Coordinates of C-alpha atoms in Angstrom, one line a residue:
Chain A
M1 CA 68.8 94.0 103.1
N2 CA 72.1 94.2 105.1
Q3 CA 72.0 91.2 106.8
D4 CA 72.1 89.2 103.6
L5 CA 74.5 91.4 102.6
T6 CA 77.0 90.7 105.6
A7 CA 76.2 86.6 105.3
L8 CA 77.2 87.3 101.3
V9 CA 80.7 88.9 102.2
R10 CA 81.1 86.7 106.2
K11 CA 81.3 83.5 103.8
I12 CA 83.7 85.1 100.7
N13 CA 85.0 85.8 104.0
D14 CA 85.1 82.9 105.5
S15 CA 86.4 80.8 102.3
A16 CA 89.3 82.5 101.9
E17 CA 92.5 80.5 103.7
F18 CA 94.8 83.8 104.5
N19 CA 92.1 85.3 106.3
R20 CA 90.8 82.8 108.8
W21 CA 94.3 82.7 109.8
C22 CA 94.3 86.4 110.3
G23 CA 91.2 86.1 112.5
F24 CA 89.1 88.6 109.9
E25 CA 85.8 89.7 111.3
V26 CA 83.2 91.1 109.3
V27 CA 81.6 93.2 111.7
T28 CA 79.2 94.7 109.4
C29 CA 77.9 95.2 106.0
A30 CA 76.0 98.0 104.5
P31 CA 75.5 99.2 101.2
G32 CA 79.1 100.3 99.7
A33 CA 80.4 100.2 103.7
V34 CA 82.1 97.8 105.0
E35 CA 83.7 97.5 108.4
L36 CA 86.9 94.5 109.0
A37 CA 88.5 93.9 112.2
M38 CA 91.4 91.1 113.1
P39 CA 92.5 91.1 116.6
W40 CA 96.2 91.2 117.1
R41 CA 98.7 88.2 118.5
T42 CA 102.3 88.2 118.0
E43 CA 102.3 86.6 114.7
V44 CA 100.7 89.3 112.7
G45 CA 103.7 91.6 114.3
Q46 CA 107.5 92.8 111.8
Y47 CA 110.7 93.5 113.5
A48 CA 109.5 95.9 116.1
G49 CA 106.8 94.0 116.8
F50 CA 104.1 96.9 115.6
L51 CA 101.7 95.3 112.9
H52 CA 103.6 94.2 109.8
A53 CA 102.9 96.8 106.8
G54 CA 101.5 93.2 104.6
V55 CA 98.5 92.5 107.1
V56 CA 97.8 96.3 107.6
S57 CA 97.8 96.1 103.1
A58 CA 95.4 93.1 103.6
L59 CA 92.7 94.6 105.5
I60 CA 92.8 97.9 103.4
D61 CA 92.7 95.8 100.4
T62 CA 90.1 92.8 101.8
A63 CA 87.5 95.5 103.5
C64 CA 87.4 97.3 99.7
G65 CA 87.1 94.3 97.6
F66 CA 84.4 93.8 101.1
A67 CA 82.3 97.0 100.4
A68 CA 83.0 96.8 96.6
A69 CA 81.0 93.3 96.6
T70 CA 78.8 94.7 98.1
L71 CA 77.0 96.6 95.8
V72 CA 78.3 94.6 92.4
G73 CA 78.7 91.3 93.7
P74 CA 82.2 88.9 94.6
H75 CA 83.4 88.7 90.6
L76 CA 86.1 91.5 91.1
L77 CA 90.0 91.5 90.6
A78 CA 92.1 94.5 93.1
A79 CA 93.7 95.8 89.6
H80 CA 95.7 98.2 91.7
F81 CA 95.6 99.3 96.4
S82 CA 98.5 101.7 98.0
V83 CA 98.1 102.2 101.9
N84 CA 100.0 105.4 103.6
C85 CA 101.2 104.4 107.4
L86 CA 101.2 107.3 109.4
R87 CA 101.4 106.0 112.7
P88 CA 103.7 103.0 114.1
A89 CA 99.8 99.9 113.9
S90 CA 100.6 99.1 117.7
G91 CA 96.9 98.2 119.4
Q92 CA 95.3 95.2 120.7
R93 CA 92.4 95.3 117.6
F94 CA 92.2 96.5 114.6
I95 CA 89.7 97.8 112.9
A96 CA 89.8 99.1 109.1
R97 CA 86.3 100.7 107.6
A98 CA 86.3 101.3 104.1
R99 CA 83.7 103.0 101.2
V100 CA 83.0 102.7 97.9
V101 CA 83.7 106.3 96.7
K102 CA 82.2 105.6 93.1
P103 CA 81.1 102.2 91.8
G104 CA 81.0 101.2 87.8
K105 CA 80.0 98.8 85.7
Q106 CA 83.9 98.5 84.4
Q107 CA 86.1 99.3 87.4
V108 CA 85.2 100.1 91.2
F109 CA 86.8 103.2 93.3
T110 CA 87.2 102.6 97.4
A111 CA 89.2 103.7 100.3
C112 CA 90.1 103.0 103.4
E113 CA 90.3 104.2 107.2
L114 CA 92.8 101.9 109.5
F115 CA 92.2 102.1 113.2
A116 CA 94.1 100.6 116.5
V117 CA 92.6 100.0 119.9
K118 CA 94.3 100.7 122.6
N119 CA 92.7 100.2 125.9
G120 CA 89.2 101.4 123.9
T121 CA 90.8 104.3 122.5
E122 CA 90.9 104.3 118.5
K123 CA 93.6 105.4 116.6
L124 CA 93.9 106.6 112.8
V125 CA 97.3 104.3 111.5
A126 CA 96.9 104.3 107.5
T127 CA 95.0 105.1 105.4
G128 CA 94.7 103.1 101.7
E129 CA 92.6 102.7 98.7
T130 CA 92.0 100.4 96.7
L131 CA 90.4 100.5 92.6
L132 CA 88.8 97.0 91.8
T133 CA 87.5 95.8 88.0
V134 CA 84.7 93.8 87.5
L135 CA 85.1 90.7 85.3
Q136 CA 83.5 91.0 82.8
S137 CA 80.9 87.6 82.4
E138 CA 82.0 86.3 79.1
T139 CA 78.4 85.7 77.8
Chain B
M1 CA 130.6 92.9 102.0
N2 CA 127.6 91.5 100.2
Q3 CA 127.8 88.4 102.7
D4 CA 128.1 91.1 105.6
L5 CA 125.1 92.5 103.2
T6 CA 123.2 90.0 103.3
A7 CA 123.6 88.9 107.1
L8 CA 122.0 92.1 107.9
V9 CA 118.8 91.4 106.2
R10 CA 118.4 88.2 107.4
K11 CA 118.8 89.3 110.6
I12 CA 115.7 91.5 110.1
N13 CA 114.0 88.9 108.6
D14 CA 114.8 86.4 111.2
S15 CA 113.2 88.6 113.8
A16 CA 110.4 89.5 112.0
E17 CA 107.3 86.8 113.6
F18 CA 104.9 86.9 109.9
N19 CA 108.0 86.8 108.0
R20 CA 108.6 83.3 109.6
W21 CA 105.1 82.7 109.6
C22 CA 105.2 83.4 105.7
G23 CA 108.4 81.6 105.4
F24 CA 110.6 84.9 103.7
E25 CA 113.8 83.6 102.4
V26 CA 116.3 86.3 101.8
V27 CA 118.1 85.1 98.1
T28 CA 121.1 88.1 97.4
C29 CA 121.7 91.0 98.8
A30 CA 124.0 93.3 97.0
P31 CA 124.6 97.7 97.6
G32 CA 120.2 98.7 96.8
A33 CA 118.9 95.5 96.0
V34 CA 117.8 92.2 97.6
E35 CA 116.2 89.6 96.3
L36 CA 113.6 87.4 98.7
A37 CA 111.3 84.1 98.2
M38 CA 108.4 82.3 99.2
P39 CA 106.7 78.6 98.6
W40 CA 103.2 79.1 98.3
R41 CA 101.4 77.0 100.5
T42 CA 97.5 76.8 100.8
E43 CA 97.9 79.2 103.9
V44 CA 98.7 82.3 102.2
G45 CA 95.5 82.2 98.9
Q46 CA 92.0 84.2 99.1
Y47 CA 88.8 82.7 98.6
A48 CA 89.8 82.1 95.0
G49 CA 92.8 80.0 95.8
F50 CA 95.2 82.7 94.5
L51 CA 98.1 84.1 96.3
H52 CA 96.0 87.0 99.4
A53 CA 97.2 90.5 97.9
G54 CA 98.0 91.1 101.0
V55 CA 100.9 88.5 101.1
V56 CA 101.8 90.2 97.9
S57 CA 101.6 92.9 99.3
A58 CA 103.9 91.4 102.3
L59 CA 106.6 90.4 99.8
I60 CA 106.8 93.9 97.7
D61 CA 106.7 96.4 101.0
T62 CA 110.4 93.9 102.9
A63 CA 111.9 93.6 99.4
C64 CA 111.8 97.4 99.1
G65 CA 112.6 97.9 102.6
F66 CA 115.1 95.5 102.1
A67 CA 116.8 97.0 99.6
A68 CA 117.2 99.9 101.4
A69 CA 118.6 99.7 104.1
T70 CA 121.4 97.8 102.4
L71 CA 122.2 101.6 101.6
V72 CA 121.1 103.6 104.9
G73 CA 120.7 100.6 107.4
P74 CA 118.1 99.0 108.7
H75 CA 116.1 102.7 110.9
L76 CA 113.8 103.0 108.2
L77 CA 109.7 102.9 108.3
A78 CA 107.3 102.8 104.8
A79 CA 105.6 106.3 104.7
H80 CA 103.3 104.5 101.6
F81 CA 103.6 101.9 99.3
S82 CA 101.4 100.6 96.4
V83 CA 100.5 97.5 94.6
N84 CA 99.6 96.7 90.9
C85 CA 97.7 93.3 90.2
L86 CA 99.2 92.5 86.6
R87 CA 97.5 88.6 87.0
P88 CA 96.4 86.2 89.7
A89 CA 99.1 84.9 91.6
S90 CA 99.5 81.3 90.8
G91 CA 102.2 79.5 91.1
Q92 CA 105.3 76.8 93.5
R93 CA 107.3 79.7 94.3
F94 CA 107.2 83.7 94.3
I95 CA 110.6 85.7 94.1
A96 CA 110.2 89.6 94.8
R97 CA 113.3 91.8 93.0
A98 CA 113.6 95.0 94.7
R99 CA 116.0 98.1 93.9
V100 CA 116.2 101.6 95.7
V101 CA 115.4 103.9 92.7
K102 CA 117.0 107.1 94.4
P103 CA 118.4 107.2 98.3
G104 CA 118.3 109.9 100.3
K105 CA 119.0 110.9 103.6
Q106 CA 115.8 111.7 104.6
Q107 CA 113.5 109.1 102.5
V108 CA 114.3 106.7 100.2
F109 CA 111.9 105.5 96.8
T110 CA 112.1 101.8 95.7
A111 CA 110.6 99.8 93.7
C112 CA 109.8 95.6 93.0
E113 CA 108.9 93.5 90.4
L114 CA 107.2 89.9 91.6
F115 CA 107.4 87.1 89.9
A116 CA 105.4 83.3 90.3
V117 CA 108.0 80.5 89.2
K118 CA 105.6 77.2 87.8
N119 CA 106.7 74.3 86.7
G120 CA 109.9 76.4 86.7
T121 CA 109.0 79.5 84.6
E122 CA 109.1 82.7 85.9
K123 CA 106.3 84.9 85.4
L124 CA 105.6 88.6 86.8
V125 CA 102.6 89.2 88.4
A126 CA 103.4 92.0 90.5
T127 CA 104.2 95.5 90.0
G128 CA 105.2 98.1 93.0
E129 CA 106.5 100.6 95.0
T130 CA 107.3 101.8 99.0
L131 CA 108.7 105.2 99.8
L132 CA 110.5 104.5 102.8
T133 CA 111.2 107.2 105.3
V134 CA 114.8 107.1 107.2
L135 CA 114.3 107.5 111.3
Q136 CA 116.3 110.4 112.6
S137 CA 118.7 109.7 115.3
E138 CA 117.7 112.0 118.4
T139 CA 120.6 113.4 119.2
Chain C
M1 CA 104.7 100.1 60.4
N2 CA 106.6 102.7 63.8
Q3 CA 105.9 105.4 61.4
D4 CA 102.2 105.0 61.3
L5 CA 101.8 104.3 65.2
T6 CA 104.2 108.3 65.5
A7 CA 101.6 110.1 63.3
L8 CA 98.3 108.4 65.7
V9 CA 100.2 109.1 68.1
R10 CA 101.4 113.3 66.5
K11 CA 97.7 113.0 66.0
I12 CA 96.2 112.9 69.1
N13 CA 98.8 114.7 70.9
D14 CA 97.7 117.8 68.1
S15 CA 94.4 117.9 69.2
A16 CA 94.9 118.8 72.8
E17 CA 95.3 122.1 73.8
F18 CA 96.6 121.7 76.7
N19 CA 99.4 119.4 75.0
R20 CA 99.7 121.9 72.2
W21 CA 100.4 125.0 74.9
C22 CA 102.8 122.4 76.7
G23 CA 105.2 122.5 73.7
F24 CA 104.7 118.9 74.0
E25 CA 106.6 116.9 71.2
V26 CA 106.2 113.0 70.2
V27 CA 109.7 112.5 70.1
T28 CA 109.5 108.4 68.8
C29 CA 106.9 106.1 69.4
A30 CA 107.5 102.4 68.6
P31 CA 104.9 99.2 69.7
G32 CA 104.1 99.7 73.4
A33 CA 107.0 102.1 73.9
V34 CA 106.5 106.3 73.8
E35 CA 108.9 108.8 74.3
L36 CA 107.8 113.0 74.4
A37 CA 109.4 115.6 75.2
M38 CA 109.0 119.2 76.2
P39 CA 111.5 122.5 76.0
W40 CA 111.6 124.3 79.6
R41 CA 109.9 128.0 79.9
T42 CA 109.6 130.0 82.5
E43 CA 105.6 129.1 82.3
V44 CA 105.6 126.4 83.8
G45 CA 107.5 126.4 86.5
Q46 CA 106.2 126.3 90.6
Y47 CA 107.3 128.6 92.6
A48 CA 110.6 128.5 93.5
G49 CA 111.2 128.1 89.5
F50 CA 111.0 124.3 88.6
L51 CA 109.6 122.3 86.7
H52 CA 105.7 122.0 88.4
A53 CA 104.2 119.6 89.0
G54 CA 101.2 119.3 87.4
V55 CA 103.1 119.6 84.1
V56 CA 105.2 117.1 85.7
S57 CA 102.1 114.7 86.0
A58 CA 100.6 115.8 82.7
L59 CA 104.2 114.5 81.1
I60 CA 103.7 111.3 82.3
D61 CA 100.5 110.4 82.6
T62 CA 99.9 111.6 78.4
A63 CA 103.2 109.3 77.4
C64 CA 101.8 106.3 79.3
G65 CA 98.4 106.9 77.6
F66 CA 100.5 107.0 74.2
A67 CA 102.4 103.7 75.1
A68 CA 98.7 102.1 76.2
A69 CA 97.6 104.2 72.5
T70 CA 100.2 102.5 70.5
L71 CA 99.0 98.3 71.5
V72 CA 95.3 99.2 72.1
G73 CA 94.4 102.3 69.9
P74 CA 93.1 105.6 71.6
H75 CA 89.7 105.0 73.0
L76 CA 91.3 105.0 76.9
L77 CA 91.0 106.8 80.0
A78 CA 93.8 107.3 82.9
A79 CA 92.1 105.4 85.8
H80 CA 94.8 105.9 88.4
F81 CA 98.5 107.1 87.4
S82 CA 100.9 108.5 90.3
V83 CA 104.2 110.3 90.3
N84 CA 107.5 109.9 92.3
C85 CA 109.2 113.4 92.5
L86 CA 112.4 112.2 93.5
R87 CA 114.7 115.5 92.9
P88 CA 113.7 118.8 91.6
A89 CA 113.4 119.2 88.3
S90 CA 115.3 121.2 86.6
G91 CA 116.7 122.0 82.8
Q92 CA 116.6 123.5 79.3
R93 CA 114.6 120.4 78.2
F94 CA 111.9 117.3 80.0
I95 CA 111.7 113.9 78.2
A96 CA 109.8 111.2 79.2
R97 CA 109.9 108.0 78.5
A98 CA 107.0 105.2 78.3
R99 CA 106.3 102.0 78.3
V100 CA 103.6 99.3 78.5
V101 CA 103.7 96.8 81.5
K102 CA 100.7 94.4 81.2
P103 CA 98.6 95.5 78.4
G104 CA 94.8 93.9 78.5
K105 CA 90.6 93.9 77.2
Q106 CA 90.2 95.9 80.0
Q107 CA 92.8 97.9 81.8
V108 CA 96.8 98.9 80.5
F109 CA 99.5 99.2 83.1
T110 CA 102.0 101.5 82.0
A111 CA 104.9 103.0 83.8
C112 CA 107.3 106.2 82.8
E113 CA 110.2 107.7 83.6
L114 CA 110.9 111.5 83.7
F115 CA 114.5 112.8 82.8
A116 CA 115.5 116.7 82.6
V117 CA 118.5 117.7 80.3
K118 CA 120.7 119.9 81.5
N119 CA 123.7 121.1 79.4
G120 CA 122.9 117.7 76.9
T121 CA 123.4 115.6 80.4
E122 CA 120.3 113.4 81.2
K123 CA 119.3 113.8 84.5
L124 CA 116.2 111.2 86.3
V125 CA 114.0 113.6 88.2
A126 CA 110.5 111.6 88.8
T127 CA 109.2 107.7 87.6
G128 CA 105.3 107.4 87.6
E129 CA 102.9 105.2 86.7
T130 CA 99.2 105.0 84.7
L131 CA 96.6 102.9 84.9
L132 CA 94.3 102.9 81.8
T133 CA 91.0 101.9 81.3
V134 CA 89.9 99.9 77.9
L135 CA 86.7 102.3 76.4
Q136 CA 84.3 99.4 76.1
S137 CA 82.8 99.9 72.8
E138 CA 78.7 99.8 72.9
T139 CA 78.1 97.9 69.4
Chain D
M1 CA 94.2 133.7 111.6
N2 CA 93.4 132.6 109.0
Q3 CA 93.2 135.9 107.3
D4 CA 97.2 135.8 107.7
L5 CA 97.4 132.1 106.5
T6 CA 95.3 133.1 103.3
A7 CA 97.5 135.8 102.7
L8 CA 100.3 134.1 103.3
V9 CA 99.5 131.0 100.6
R10 CA 97.8 133.7 98.4
K11 CA 101.4 135.3 97.9
I12 CA 103.0 130.8 97.3
N13 CA 100.0 130.4 94.1
D14 CA 100.9 134.2 93.0
S15 CA 104.8 133.7 92.8
A16 CA 104.3 130.4 90.2
E17 CA 104.0 130.6 87.8
F18 CA 102.3 128.3 86.2
N19 CA 99.5 128.1 89.6
R20 CA 98.6 132.5 87.0
W21 CA 98.8 130.6 83.6
C22 CA 95.5 128.4 85.0
G23 CA 94.0 130.9 87.1
F24 CA 94.1 129.5 90.3
E25 CA 92.5 131.3 92.9
V26 CA 93.0 130.4 96.7
V27 CA 88.9 130.5 98.5
T28 CA 90.0 129.8 101.7
C29 CA 92.1 128.7 103.7
A30 CA 91.7 127.3 107.4
P31 CA 94.6 125.2 109.6
G32 CA 94.8 121.8 107.4
A33 CA 93.0 122.7 105.3
V34 CA 93.0 124.9 101.7
E35 CA 90.1 125.7 98.8
L36 CA 91.2 125.9 95.5
A37 CA 89.7 126.9 92.2
M38 CA 90.1 127.5 88.4
P39 CA 87.6 128.9 85.8
W40 CA 87.8 127.1 82.3
R41 CA 89.2 127.6 79.4
T42 CA 90.0 125.6 76.2
E43 CA 93.8 125.7 76.9
V44 CA 93.5 123.7 79.7
G45 CA 92.0 120.3 77.5
Q46 CA 93.4 117.4 76.8
Y47 CA 91.8 116.1 72.8
A48 CA 88.1 115.2 74.0
G49 CA 88.0 119.0 75.7
F50 CA 87.9 117.3 79.4
L51 CA 90.1 119.2 81.8
H52 CA 93.7 117.6 81.2
A53 CA 95.2 114.8 82.9
G54 CA 97.7 117.2 83.9
V55 CA 95.9 120.4 86.1
V56 CA 94.1 117.8 87.4
S57 CA 96.9 116.8 89.0
A58 CA 97.9 120.6 90.1
L59 CA 95.5 121.1 91.1
I60 CA 95.5 118.5 92.9
D61 CA 98.5 119.0 94.3
T62 CA 98.7 122.5 94.7
A63 CA 95.5 122.2 96.9
C64 CA 97.7 119.9 99.4
G65 CA 100.8 121.4 99.3
F66 CA 99.1 124.4 100.6
A67 CA 96.8 122.4 103.5
A68 CA 99.8 121.0 104.3
A69 CA 101.7 125.0 104.4
T70 CA 99.5 126.1 106.5
L71 CA 100.4 123.4 109.3
V72 CA 104.0 123.3 108.9
G73 CA 104.8 126.7 106.4
P74 CA 106.4 126.7 102.6
H75 CA 109.6 124.8 103.1
L76 CA 107.6 121.5 101.4
L77 CA 108.7 119.3 98.6
A78 CA 105.9 116.7 97.1
A79 CA 107.5 113.3 97.8
H80 CA 104.6 111.6 96.5
F81 CA 101.3 111.6 95.2
S82 CA 99.0 109.6 93.1
V83 CA 95.4 110.6 91.4
N84 CA 91.7 108.8 91.0
C85 CA 90.0 109.7 88.3
L86 CA 86.3 109.2 88.5
R87 CA 84.7 111.4 86.0
P88 CA 85.6 113.1 82.6
A89 CA 86.4 116.2 84.2
S90 CA 83.6 118.5 82.5
G91 CA 82.9 122.2 83.6
Q92 CA 82.3 125.3 83.8
R93 CA 85.3 125.8 87.1
F94 CA 87.3 123.4 89.4
I95 CA 87.2 123.2 93.2
A96 CA 90.4 121.4 94.8
R97 CA 89.3 120.9 98.7
A98 CA 92.2 119.6 100.2
R99 CA 92.9 118.9 104.2
V100 CA 96.0 117.0 106.2
V101 CA 95.9 114.0 106.9
K102 CA 98.4 113.6 109.2
P103 CA 101.2 116.6 110.3
G104 CA 104.8 115.5 111.6
K105 CA 108.6 117.4 111.3
Q106 CA 109.3 114.8 108.7
Q107 CA 107.1 114.2 106.0
V108 CA 102.5 115.8 106.2
F109 CA 100.1 113.6 104.7
T110 CA 97.3 115.4 102.7
A111 CA 94.3 114.1 100.5
C112 CA 91.9 116.1 98.1
E113 CA 89.2 115.8 96.1
L114 CA 87.9 118.0 93.2
F115 CA 85.1 119.3 92.3
A116 CA 83.5 120.3 88.5
V117 CA 80.7 123.1 88.9
K118 CA 78.4 123.4 85.4
N119 CA 75.3 124.9 85.9
G120 CA 75.9 125.2 89.5
T121 CA 75.6 122.0 90.1
E122 CA 79.2 120.5 92.1
K123 CA 80.1 116.7 90.9
L124 CA 82.9 115.0 92.2
V125 CA 85.1 114.1 89.5
A126 CA 88.6 112.9 91.2
T127 CA 90.2 112.2 94.4
G128 CA 94.6 112.7 95.2
E129 CA 96.6 112.1 97.9
T130 CA 99.5 114.1 98.5
L131 CA 103.0 112.9 100.2
L132 CA 105.1 115.5 101.5
T133 CA 108.9 116.1 102.8
V134 CA 109.0 119.0 105.1
L135 CA 112.7 120.4 104.3
Q136 CA 114.6 120.2 107.2
S137 CA 116.8 123.4 108.1
E138 CA 120.9 123.6 107.8
T139 CA 121.5 124.9 111.1

């Protein structure tokens, strides 16, 4: 079952141009939980050479959306998201681990932690959360 | 004076690789207010072809940071930011207008509106806010 | 029409025990906009004698909910809200001015400013926003 | 050591008029973690008889502030906080469990879960987070 989930989520990930440009990789999927990774390269940097807050946000928002999609399917839109920047995000690789906090028919609450990997060691660099709206089918 | 501000902010903008890749343009700067624009291209899209939430976030967070920098200088880090996605973001061009809500010695509160321009008409597609920490010089 | 709105909102306000204890007063209502006030008294203070963040939050969240109710009726629940504490909240009276940023069938985005009134002068002490879910009738 | 912490936090709690009115009880304190409880009574209700969002917020914000105080002392102000309302908050007793996510010299990131206790069973009803500013001594 998780293989089907992973295939579904990878398909969504591959269909998004920005995700492909960033190099997002869907590592693992389980019901209500997703791990998303991205290698560092200089194009995703801000002025001081850290990971740009927009890409921090993209990783968190995307992982949260995928976690929600494992439970309620892909017809979702982020309504609100927020990010806490705990430390300057610097590393060779970034891993976002998202989970569903509370699913629902109308909305799904999710949360995410973002880790930077440097010389094999993970460090928590940001946390975030996304509130997603389930699109009502118009039957 | 605003010309100096604009020059300062453009310099920061040009020094960030991700901003250059996105095509961010600093349109206008005044003390406590910045307008930042970006043309649409498919690489910034999510799976349904709208502007990716990460780029929505990058525009808002960057414009907020620039607005703060016009008042307190560039030694700032975003501590927290949040985004409301009001409508699917679709257009030929996007304009983020940020302003400082409350400056301070330790932190700066900012807010931003993001507009999509389609056939010459602006539509509000997202709002957001960023709380920035002023880096203390270690003298 | 605004008189009917005001009557509706005052009725909701009077039906909430906590609002009555706080002394919330519905000052004015228009479609998508509400002004809510509360006199200071020591029982709403935190340890340093300023207005307690919980009451700051109650004023903002309540005014936002009322602003939404003027457009979509009272069947609403706050899903997410956030507050920026710009300055210590100190005054003889507090005024929350809320407005709908974007109404919708499933959710309503609102924003609010909170002012402290001291010796006749208003000062902005907090801003906030609330994302409300419209409860689906189960017909 | 935790007894001293608990004594310190209880002293702050007792010095806040609103906390006393609400009936906040400091249950346990450890470095970076606090549990705060409050019995239900009708005065803390909103119009439908659930716990008022302002009191939800007060519990979360207060527990977060206390958790931060266990690590950096009481000279703190909340700069930003947010709350996710997962379910209508209804119960005989409410328990807020807060923890420090990232301490710092200038700011402290905290997070909190709020549980409603009904007939001996805990249910998660809200999550929240608070970003606190450490007040700089003016020596």
